[in-house]
């Protein structure tokens, strides 16, 4: 298996002087292609910061990051290109655009990559059907349940066939049944598409789905 | 999905409508003020142009026929009548002066125009009634009776046969001319120059200006001929002479541009206000959209992508607001109590500038807004719009 994410000596600090918080402290991490990794740890230990770094949303203060064998150089590179071409995100609070239907919310991701409309509509329909929402295409986020919203958001993350998906507490706002449904769906998709998936969670019960669990404490990885 | 920005606008339509209405009102006011000034310019010029005279003469030191105090005597006419560059017999004495006549017991603003019936300076004809009986200016002796008759503007609402009192004299309305108002809808009262002298100057044989036509092509390269002729006449130390163009410039400067400086300033302020308005609303809208912008960036939207979404909205709102304002200004103009002439070309230019001002300030606001950190997508603090409470469990998950 090839290594798809490789971080060496990553550091990220927020604030300066006395108020400085070392959110990520000398972290080395490797994730293999197709792996399903869970990142766990107490609140505030740096999980979100870590996947933001790996997902090219934040830039590290120091350290080196390679995604899909490409060294990331935030100084000379537009990171939004990497985000839209290689990465999909699922957020705890779904973050669907309230003025768009489920279908359009998925299509937005492909609007960003300038996919033509008929093609993106076709793919969005396929994806929403795949996540079990073929009956909900024209519903707005306000008309969907939390579980449904998270599935739309997952479909959006898949839209541009990313190699990696990062999900930050994707089930934290779902009840246990919705949460199980979501995890099953993630598993299925991973098997179908060999997508690499990193999930931040504090649900001990989800561990059994993972290939590997990374535990964090105070900005460091303690076991992986 | 190039309609993403339209969907956003439909979702926030109340704000879109309110912003457009704000721009509409401001732009229509800007255009209306322009129309008022343009209307004043037209009125300032129309009488002077209607006379057909291209040389305007006033007393030395008056600064121009319509500007300072000017009194000319009959003797001033003699050298003009023999001036080789002026059309023979075209020199015409003229009185043009503000007055406050009493009409039906009410004091009204008007301008007395006293001219000689067979010379320049009068109306082309009457639309109703007849011309006044004329006196013989040359044969004037102060004790001669003058015809107390006047011709009024058709829009004054005065009927033929009615009386108009100016000072201690009462004149009878004998005819109406096609409307030809001076600045701020001031009507002209045409009368014999002798009558004007009687009612305004206590019967003194004076006029405040003389007008004439230059002889065509007395000087080669005739475009600037009037200027040369006027300059030649002006060399005399009894009179000042100007071309019709100089005279019109004087009138516009004196009656329109000078007094309307504050209005011009107000127009610029209104422009700034509309720019500020759209800038502020865009900025406030952006603050509300911080989360959305952050999410769009997090899922791979480049700054240009987000910027184009925002700018398209600003552009559409600006164009809609300005276009409706454009149409509205014509409606306002029609309803205005004074003469308003909106100049189409000028309005188009003003509208285009307004759109640029609005888009520019929208752009500044948008540039600030797109600086959001996409990291915000992982956070929920300001995510009030769609937190799961109350919705999440409202539907069961199939
Ligand atoms: N933008 C920020 N500014 C200041 N401190 C931050 C910021 N983001 C995170 N932190 C701090 O960094 C630490 C790690 O945060 P985070 O990665 O969100 O933790 P987790 O996701 O594990 O709960 C926390 O102490 C948090 O307060
Ligand atoms: Mg977190």
XYZ file of C-alpha atoms and ligand atoms in Angstrom:
650
model
C 0.000 0.000 0.000
C 1.224 3.486 -0.901
C 1.430 6.261 1.646
C -1.022 8.969 0.676
C -0.507 11.377 3.565
C 2.798 11.939 5.232
C 3.426 14.593 7.855
C 6.846 14.989 9.451
C 7.517 17.194 12.467
C 4.320 19.187 12.117
C 3.866 22.091 14.515
C 0.995 24.505 14.826
C 0.649 27.143 17.455
C -2.254 29.526 18.020
C -1.773 32.909 19.616
C 1.502 34.454 20.645
C 3.482 35.022 23.856
C 1.836 33.910 27.080
C -1.410 33.155 25.294
C 0.283 30.770 22.846
C -1.230 27.301 22.551
C 0.776 24.577 20.855
C -2.249 22.928 19.247
C -0.051 20.492 17.304
C 3.333 19.636 18.697
C 5.966 17.723 16.676
C 3.527 15.357 15.053
C 4.691 12.681 12.634
C 1.881 10.898 10.855
C 1.453 8.533 7.917
C -1.786 7.367 6.401
C -1.909 4.687 3.721
C -4.062 4.745 0.638
C -7.481 3.203 1.324
C -7.007 3.203 5.069
C -9.821 4.138 7.461
C -8.247 5.925 10.386
C -9.962 7.227 13.497
C -8.466 10.080 15.430
C -9.514 10.153 19.078
C -8.678 12.124 22.177
C -10.032 14.571 24.718
C -11.638 17.776 23.660
C -9.001 20.404 22.895
C -6.199 17.916 22.268
C -5.719 19.090 18.672
C -7.726 16.658 16.538
C -9.444 19.319 14.463
C -6.210 21.228 14.074
C -4.482 18.068 12.860
C -6.979 17.243 10.126
C -7.066 20.910 9.113
C -3.327 20.722 8.573
C -3.548 17.429 6.708
C -6.488 18.718 4.683
C -4.560 21.850 3.617
C -6.984 24.185 5.356
C -4.336 25.338 7.785
C -0.646 25.668 7.122
C 1.816 24.314 9.676
C 4.288 26.642 11.399
C 6.959 24.091 10.659
C 7.268 20.534 9.388
C 6.726 18.913 6.040
C 3.553 17.588 4.515
C 3.190 15.320 1.512
C -0.176 14.553 -0.034
C -0.335 11.930 -2.733
C 3.447 12.099 -3.115
C 3.413 15.829 -3.641
C 5.194 18.081 -1.164
C 2.876 20.868 -0.058
C 4.401 24.298 -0.341
C 1.883 26.811 1.035
C 4.109 29.741 0.124
C 4.000 29.028 -3.587
C 0.888 26.983 -4.002
C -2.823 27.770 -3.936
C -3.996 25.238 -1.378
C -7.579 25.511 -2.576
C -6.484 23.570 -5.663
C -5.372 20.622 -3.530
C -8.528 20.814 -1.455
C -10.829 20.664 -4.441
C -8.875 18.084 -6.406
C -7.777 15.609 -3.754
C -9.790 16.105 -0.615
C -13.365 15.905 0.600
C -14.602 17.250 3.918
C -17.462 16.262 6.171
C -18.168 18.632 9.043
C -19.778 18.091 12.401
C -22.365 20.768 11.631
C -22.880 19.635 8.015
C -22.544 23.158 6.611
C -24.881 22.743 3.706
C -25.814 25.990 1.985
C -29.307 26.803 3.277
C -30.527 28.254 -0.004
C -29.765 25.188 -2.056
C -31.552 21.860 -2.381
C -29.767 18.630 -1.504
C -28.995 18.117 -5.190
C -27.608 21.614 -5.611
C -25.543 21.340 -2.445
C -23.757 18.362 -3.971
C -23.425 20.142 -7.297
C -21.705 23.118 -5.664
C -18.591 21.031 -5.126
C -18.496 20.329 -8.857
C -19.285 23.959 -9.694
C -16.088 24.785 -7.888
C -14.156 22.399 -10.135
C -15.959 23.782 -13.215
C -17.600 20.499 -14.099
C -20.313 21.104 -16.665
C -23.804 21.273 -15.248
C -25.368 18.239 -16.907
C -22.490 16.036 -15.884
C -22.473 17.348 -12.325
C -26.219 16.953 -12.015
C -25.950 13.363 -13.168
C -23.201 12.595 -10.691
C -24.944 14.407 -7.826
C -28.075 12.345 -8.448
C -26.049 9.137 -8.493
C -24.292 10.051 -5.257
C -27.475 11.077 -3.471
C -29.108 7.864 -4.621
C -26.092 5.991 -3.345
C -26.436 7.569 0.106
C -30.146 6.759 0.107
C -31.570 10.178 -0.587
C -33.032 9.719 -4.060
C -36.369 10.895 -2.673
C -34.904 14.010 -1.134
C -33.150 15.669 -4.090
C -35.232 18.817 -4.011
C -35.341 19.284 -0.264
C -33.616 22.208 1.382
C -31.383 21.551 4.405
C -34.115 22.900 6.686
C -36.397 20.122 5.430
C -33.903 17.350 6.136
C -33.069 15.487 9.350
C -29.574 15.665 10.795
C -28.733 12.216 9.461
C -29.979 13.172 6.032
C -28.009 16.399 6.066
C -24.865 14.528 6.995
C -25.430 12.128 4.112
C -25.846 15.052 1.702
C -22.642 16.484 3.085
C -20.928 13.119 2.565
C -22.194 13.018 -1.021
C -20.808 16.527 -1.504
C -17.446 15.399 -0.123
C -17.403 12.549 -2.663
C -18.439 14.657 -5.629
C -15.015 15.306 -7.125
C -13.787 11.743 -6.508
C -11.305 12.808 -3.839
C -8.535 10.468 -2.796
C -8.968 11.420 0.838
C -11.964 12.301 2.986
C -11.625 14.055 6.324
C -14.591 13.976 8.655
C -14.604 15.970 11.864
C -17.004 14.469 14.404
C -19.425 13.486 11.641
C -21.754 11.712 14.035
C -21.588 14.069 17.007
C -24.863 15.695 16.117
C -26.658 12.540 15.136
C -28.629 10.127 17.308
C -27.233 6.613 17.644
C -29.317 5.099 14.845
C -28.404 7.878 12.426
C -24.840 7.558 13.552
C -24.743 3.802 12.825
C -26.284 4.376 9.415
C -23.650 6.979 8.665
C -20.757 4.719 9.681
C -22.126 1.850 7.596
C -22.359 4.133 4.630
C -18.800 5.346 5.098
C -17.572 1.767 5.279
C -19.433 0.773 2.125
C -18.187 3.709 0.141
C -14.636 3.121 1.245
C -14.800 -0.455 0.082
C -16.363 0.488 -3.231
C -14.026 3.338 -4.038
C -10.876 2.633 -2.040
C -11.049 6.164 -0.640
C -8.746 7.011 2.243
C -10.808 8.223 5.178
C -9.766 9.919 8.395
C -12.479 10.438 10.963
C -12.205 12.472 14.130
C -14.556 11.126 16.758
C -15.033 10.711 20.450
C -17.479 7.824 20.052
C -15.640 4.812 21.473
C -18.272 2.641 19.803
C -17.086 3.597 16.323
C -13.574 2.235 16.870
C -14.483 -1.215 15.597
C -14.947 0.224 12.084
C -11.392 1.551 11.893
C -8.273 -0.023 10.457
C -6.295 1.988 12.945
C -6.983 4.395 15.810
C -4.717 7.360 16.461
C -4.905 8.665 20.033
C -3.951 12.245 20.732
C -3.181 14.168 23.899
C -2.088 17.787 24.280
C -1.192 18.241 20.646
C 0.780 15.003 20.344
C 0.047 11.554 18.993
C 0.386 9.041 21.797
C -0.488 5.788 20.065
C -1.247 4.849 16.544
C -24.649 25.645 -11.893
C -23.866 29.180 -12.868
C -27.042 30.284 -11.097
C -25.696 29.687 -7.601
C -25.558 33.400 -6.863
C -29.136 33.833 -8.080
C -30.330 31.146 -5.696
C -28.551 32.868 -2.852
C -30.222 36.134 -3.854
C -33.642 34.535 -4.007
C -33.059 33.100 -0.541
C -32.121 36.529 0.794
C -34.602 38.353 -1.375
C -35.815 40.745 1.292
C -32.346 42.133 1.644
C -31.815 42.165 -2.114
C -35.056 44.073 -2.599
C -34.304 46.550 0.178
C -30.823 47.217 -1.179
C -32.160 47.714 -4.678
C -34.858 50.052 -3.402
C -32.209 52.068 -1.552
C -30.129 52.404 -4.695
C -33.224 53.143 -6.749
C -34.208 56.056 -4.539
C -30.711 57.495 -4.411
C -30.093 57.156 -8.131
C -33.445 58.617 -9.068
C -32.691 61.593 -6.828
C -29.270 62.018 -8.423
C -30.834 61.938 -11.876
C -33.685 64.200 -10.848
C -31.284 66.820 -9.538
C -29.413 66.529 -12.826
C -32.718 66.992 -14.648
C -33.563 70.068 -12.589
C -30.230 71.647 -13.456
C -30.554 70.659 -17.083
C -34.041 72.127 -17.123
C -32.676 75.350 -15.681
C -29.987 75.447 -18.364
C -32.553 75.005 -21.101
C -34.737 77.755 -19.663
C -31.724 80.013 -19.183
C -30.961 79.785 -22.890
C -34.227 79.504 -24.721
C -35.228 83.158 -24.817
C -31.785 84.372 -25.874
C -31.629 81.758 -28.605
C -35.159 82.537 -29.772
C -34.222 86.151 -30.594
C -31.854 85.130 -33.366
C -29.479 87.916 -32.324
C -25.819 86.960 -32.172
C -24.376 90.169 -30.751
C -25.470 91.276 -27.278
C -24.579 94.742 -26.098
C -24.769 96.231 -22.618
C -23.362 99.318 -20.887
C -19.642 99.533 -20.234
C -18.793 97.976 -16.877
C -21.969 95.900 -16.640
C -20.112 92.626 -17.169
C -22.638 91.426 -19.740
C -26.232 91.908 -20.812
C -27.763 89.686 -18.127
C -25.221 90.183 -15.378
C -24.696 93.677 -13.949
C -26.511 96.981 -13.936
C -26.733 98.338 -17.450
C -28.453 101.353 -18.936
C -28.037 102.397 -22.563
C -29.334 105.559 -24.145
C -30.588 106.073 -27.638
C -27.352 107.807 -28.654
C -25.529 104.488 -28.204
C -27.480 103.180 -31.160
C -26.152 105.590 -33.741
C -22.624 104.127 -34.071
C -24.060 100.606 -33.995
C -26.488 101.373 -36.803
C -23.585 102.320 -38.984
C -21.238 99.549 -37.865
C -20.099 97.813 -41.067
C -20.135 94.304 -39.526
C -23.730 94.435 -38.313
C -26.692 93.693 -40.507
C -28.283 96.920 -41.559
C -31.171 97.859 -39.306
C -30.736 94.834 -37.074
C -29.750 96.753 -33.963
C -32.633 96.451 -31.537
C -33.148 98.114 -28.158
C -34.274 95.684 -25.491
C -35.359 95.739 -21.887
C -35.110 92.471 -19.966
C -35.795 92.885 -16.274
C -37.238 91.051 -13.306
C -40.522 92.383 -12.030
C -43.226 91.501 -9.554
C -46.501 92.182 -11.289
C -49.842 91.940 -9.519
C -52.068 89.443 -11.245
C -55.576 89.026 -9.804
C -54.307 90.789 -6.702
C -51.460 88.352 -6.270
C -47.822 89.350 -6.536
C -46.172 87.062 -9.082
C -42.653 86.678 -10.396
C -42.141 87.504 -14.049
C -39.694 89.083 -16.435
C -40.603 92.148 -18.387
C -39.330 92.057 -21.946
C -39.671 95.379 -23.727
C -38.817 95.376 -27.411
C -39.674 97.169 -30.617
C -42.321 95.414 -32.626
C -40.417 95.470 -35.908
C -37.040 94.574 -34.364
C -35.377 91.625 -32.619
C -36.250 90.423 -29.125
C -39.937 89.595 -29.339
C -41.882 86.353 -29.653
C -42.333 84.840 -33.108
C -46.066 85.365 -32.797
C -49.085 84.841 -30.640
C -50.950 81.554 -30.157
C -54.026 83.383 -28.988
C -55.184 87.003 -29.174
C -53.102 89.585 -31.012
C -49.832 91.514 -30.829
C -49.800 94.784 -28.902
C -50.079 98.147 -30.643
C -46.566 99.457 -31.096
C -45.144 102.883 -30.374
C -42.613 104.688 -32.452
C -39.459 104.471 -30.406
C -37.504 106.990 -32.454
C -40.228 109.612 -32.363
C -40.559 109.285 -28.667
C -41.489 112.244 -26.584
C -42.089 111.541 -22.880
C -45.571 113.015 -23.020
C -46.697 110.682 -25.805
C -49.233 108.120 -24.643
C -48.070 104.531 -24.833
C -50.193 101.477 -25.598
C -50.741 99.780 -22.221
C -50.834 96.284 -23.631
C -48.969 93.108 -22.790
C -48.564 89.619 -24.200
C -48.272 86.785 -21.670
C -46.922 83.241 -21.602
C -49.640 80.708 -22.437
C -48.776 78.718 -19.304
C -49.361 81.632 -16.926
C -53.048 80.900 -16.760
C -53.979 84.497 -17.448
C -56.864 85.183 -19.805
C -56.963 87.694 -22.616
C -58.620 90.864 -21.405
C -57.316 90.500 -17.838
C -55.274 93.231 -16.197
C -51.708 93.036 -14.946
C -50.403 95.730 -12.626
C -46.729 96.594 -12.554
C -45.902 99.341 -10.089
C -48.513 102.014 -10.660
C -49.332 101.031 -14.233
C -51.964 98.623 -15.334
C -51.608 96.726 -18.593
C -54.205 94.791 -20.509
C -53.470 91.263 -21.714
C -54.036 91.180 -25.471
C -52.295 87.970 -26.515
C -50.565 84.791 -25.464
C -47.274 83.435 -26.749
C -46.054 79.903 -26.948
C -44.485 79.133 -23.578
C -40.870 80.305 -23.337
C -40.018 80.547 -19.661
C -36.815 81.820 -18.125
C -34.945 79.992 -15.312
C -37.175 78.487 -12.594
C -40.329 78.759 -14.663
C -40.281 82.533 -14.728
C -42.736 83.691 -17.429
C -41.895 86.502 -19.831
C -44.241 89.447 -20.272
C -43.698 90.870 -23.744
C -44.523 94.518 -24.274
C -43.519 97.503 -26.317
C -40.188 98.913 -25.237
C -41.948 102.209 -24.452
C -44.359 100.462 -22.138
C -41.489 98.762 -20.368
C -39.760 102.101 -19.937
C -42.925 103.543 -18.506
C -43.636 100.767 -16.009
C -40.064 100.080 -14.935
C -38.014 103.217 -15.562
C -40.444 106.032 -14.795
C -40.653 106.850 -18.490
C -36.923 107.407 -18.953
C -35.841 106.568 -22.511
C -33.323 103.951 -21.550
C -32.885 100.251 -22.309
C -30.615 97.758 -20.581
C -29.381 96.006 -23.681
C -29.215 96.147 -27.429
C -29.051 93.168 -29.658
C -28.039 92.782 -33.266
C -27.202 90.352 -36.022
C -23.746 90.214 -37.484
C -23.439 90.475 -41.231
C -22.755 87.072 -42.706
C -19.249 86.441 -44.004
C -17.836 89.940 -43.686
C -14.744 88.295 -42.286
C -13.075 85.266 -43.894
C -13.073 82.027 -41.885
C -16.464 82.947 -40.577
C -16.833 80.564 -37.644
C -15.193 83.030 -35.300
C -16.673 86.036 -37.023
C -19.062 86.973 -34.231
C -16.184 86.934 -31.748
C -14.187 89.352 -33.873
C -17.149 91.623 -34.435
C -18.028 91.638 -30.750
C -14.417 92.364 -29.845
C -14.319 95.267 -32.309
C -17.509 96.761 -30.881
C -16.336 96.113 -27.346
C -13.336 98.365 -27.944
C -15.688 101.339 -27.633
C -15.632 102.726 -24.100
C -19.403 103.246 -23.932
C -20.541 99.680 -24.429
C -19.694 96.058 -23.881
C -20.416 93.618 -26.672
C -20.539 89.874 -26.524
C -21.423 87.040 -28.819
C -24.511 84.998 -28.179
C -22.272 82.161 -27.019
C -20.506 84.332 -24.436
C -23.876 85.684 -23.346
C -25.308 82.198 -22.901
C -22.244 81.130 -20.920
C -22.705 84.202 -18.705
C -26.356 83.438 -18.086
C -25.755 79.759 -17.342
C -22.927 80.598 -14.989
C -24.851 83.369 -13.266
C -28.328 81.835 -13.064
C -27.611 78.098 -12.947
C -24.112 76.929 -12.180
C -23.315 79.398 -9.401
C -26.549 79.044 -7.440
C -26.642 75.297 -8.069
C -23.204 74.598 -6.660
C -24.733 73.288 -3.455
C -26.966 71.008 -5.482
C -23.977 69.707 -7.421
C -22.308 69.007 -4.117
C -25.431 67.255 -2.914
C -25.376 65.082 -6.017
C -21.847 63.962 -5.300
C -22.863 63.264 -1.711
C -25.792 61.176 -2.912
C -23.403 59.245 -5.078
C -21.180 58.564 -2.132
C -24.248 57.637 -0.129
C -25.314 55.053 -2.679
C -21.810 53.638 -2.812
C -21.682 53.548 0.947
C -25.126 51.995 1.130
C -24.326 49.070 -1.110
C -20.901 48.730 0.466
C -22.378 48.568 3.938
C -25.171 46.213 3.033
C -22.779 43.975 1.146
C -20.452 44.008 4.106
C -23.187 43.203 6.613
C -24.484 40.470 4.326
C -20.968 39.089 4.122
C -20.650 39.048 7.900
C -23.753 36.921 8.015
C -22.309 34.708 5.305
C -18.903 34.264 6.908
C -19.631 30.632 7.620
C -20.842 29.957 4.090
C -17.834 31.665 2.596
C -15.561 29.673 4.895
C -17.267 26.430 3.863
C -17.020 27.242 0.170
C -13.333 27.875 0.639
C -12.867 24.753 2.753
C -14.407 22.529 0.083
C -12.008 23.954 -2.466
C -13.462 27.232 -3.693
C -10.673 29.615 -4.617
C -10.793 33.249 -3.591
C -11.685 34.171 -7.160
C -14.540 31.689 -7.139
C -16.061 33.136 -3.982
C -15.337 36.661 -5.144
C -17.139 36.105 -8.430
C -20.207 34.781 -6.599
C -20.320 37.887 -4.434
C -19.553 40.318 -7.234
C -22.244 38.911 -9.496
C -24.757 39.615 -6.751
C -23.478 43.117 -6.201
C -23.524 43.767 -9.941
C -27.079 42.502 -10.357
C -28.366 44.517 -7.411
C -26.597 47.618 -8.693
C -27.911 47.232 -12.219
C -31.472 46.573 -11.052
C -31.394 49.439 -8.552
C -29.896 51.883 -11.012
C -32.196 50.867 -13.886
C -35.348 51.273 -11.823
C -33.947 54.542 -10.483
C -33.407 55.633 -14.074
C -37.041 54.989 -14.986
C -38.292 56.468 -11.736
C -36.423 59.707 -12.350
C -38.551 60.291 -15.461
C -41.692 59.731 -13.419
C -40.470 62.101 -10.721
C -39.564 64.627 -13.411
C -43.063 64.506 -14.860
C -44.563 64.983 -11.414
C -42.184 67.750 -10.318
C -43.667 71.196 -9.711
C -40.896 72.863 -11.704
C -39.528 72.363 -15.181
C -37.262 69.316 -15.195
C -35.519 68.135 -18.336
C -33.672 64.886 -17.872
C -30.975 64.572 -20.463
C -30.953 60.996 -21.686
C -27.270 60.799 -22.579
C -26.191 62.506 -19.390
C -28.453 60.203 -17.379
C -26.982 57.145 -19.052
C -23.521 58.349 -18.098
C -24.606 59.113 -14.534
C -26.287 55.710 -14.302
C -23.137 54.012 -15.565
C -21.035 55.859 -13.010
C -23.519 54.930 -10.283
C -23.201 51.274 -11.236
C -19.422 51.583 -11.112
C -19.553 53.291 -7.707
C -21.861 50.587 -6.331
C -19.833 47.721 -7.781
C -16.624 49.311 -6.552
C -17.802 49.617 -3.007
C -19.370 46.153 -3.164
C -16.009 44.890 -4.343
C -14.226 46.477 -1.385
C -16.691 44.879 1.021
C -16.406 41.520 -0.736
C -12.628 41.622 -0.661
C -12.767 41.980 3.068
C -15.309 39.226 3.362
C -13.411 36.599 1.399
C -10.485 36.901 3.764
C -12.279 34.454 6.111
C -10.319 31.519 7.367
C -11.762 28.297 5.919
C -10.992 26.727 9.301
C -14.262 28.310 10.380
C -16.011 25.395 8.712
C -14.881 23.174 11.561
C -16.315 25.477 14.143
C -19.870 26.079 15.089
C -19.928 29.183 17.254
C -21.447 31.526 14.728
C -23.330 28.812 12.954
C -26.749 29.915 14.088
C -28.551 29.317 10.837
C -28.570 25.586 10.822
C -27.533 24.138 14.133
C -29.235 20.842 14.543
C -31.417 21.734 17.519
C -35.045 21.530 16.662
C -34.429 20.111 13.215
C -32.245 17.099 13.589
C -34.761 14.989 15.353
C -37.773 16.476 13.720
C -37.581 13.822 11.027
C -36.580 10.291 11.701
C -33.699 8.901 9.758
C -34.914 6.191 7.403
N -8.120 29.517 15.862
C -7.663 29.235 17.080
N -7.174 30.217 17.853
C -6.685 29.958 19.082
N -6.647 28.745 19.604
C -7.122 27.731 18.883
C -7.659 27.918 17.580
N -8.042 26.722 17.103
C -7.760 25.830 18.072
N -7.217 26.428 19.123
C -6.753 25.775 20.323
O -5.958 24.690 19.939
C -6.210 23.572 20.724
C -6.654 22.433 19.847
O -7.920 22.716 19.322
P -8.704 21.676 18.394
O -7.802 21.194 17.351
O -9.948 22.317 17.974
O -9.033 20.507 19.417
P -10.041 19.294 19.271
O -10.552 19.289 17.890
O -9.222 18.102 19.601
O -11.096 19.528 20.273
C -7.249 23.990 21.734
O -6.609 24.352 22.925
C -7.893 25.179 21.108
O -8.338 26.064 22.101
Mg -12.511 19.436 17.234
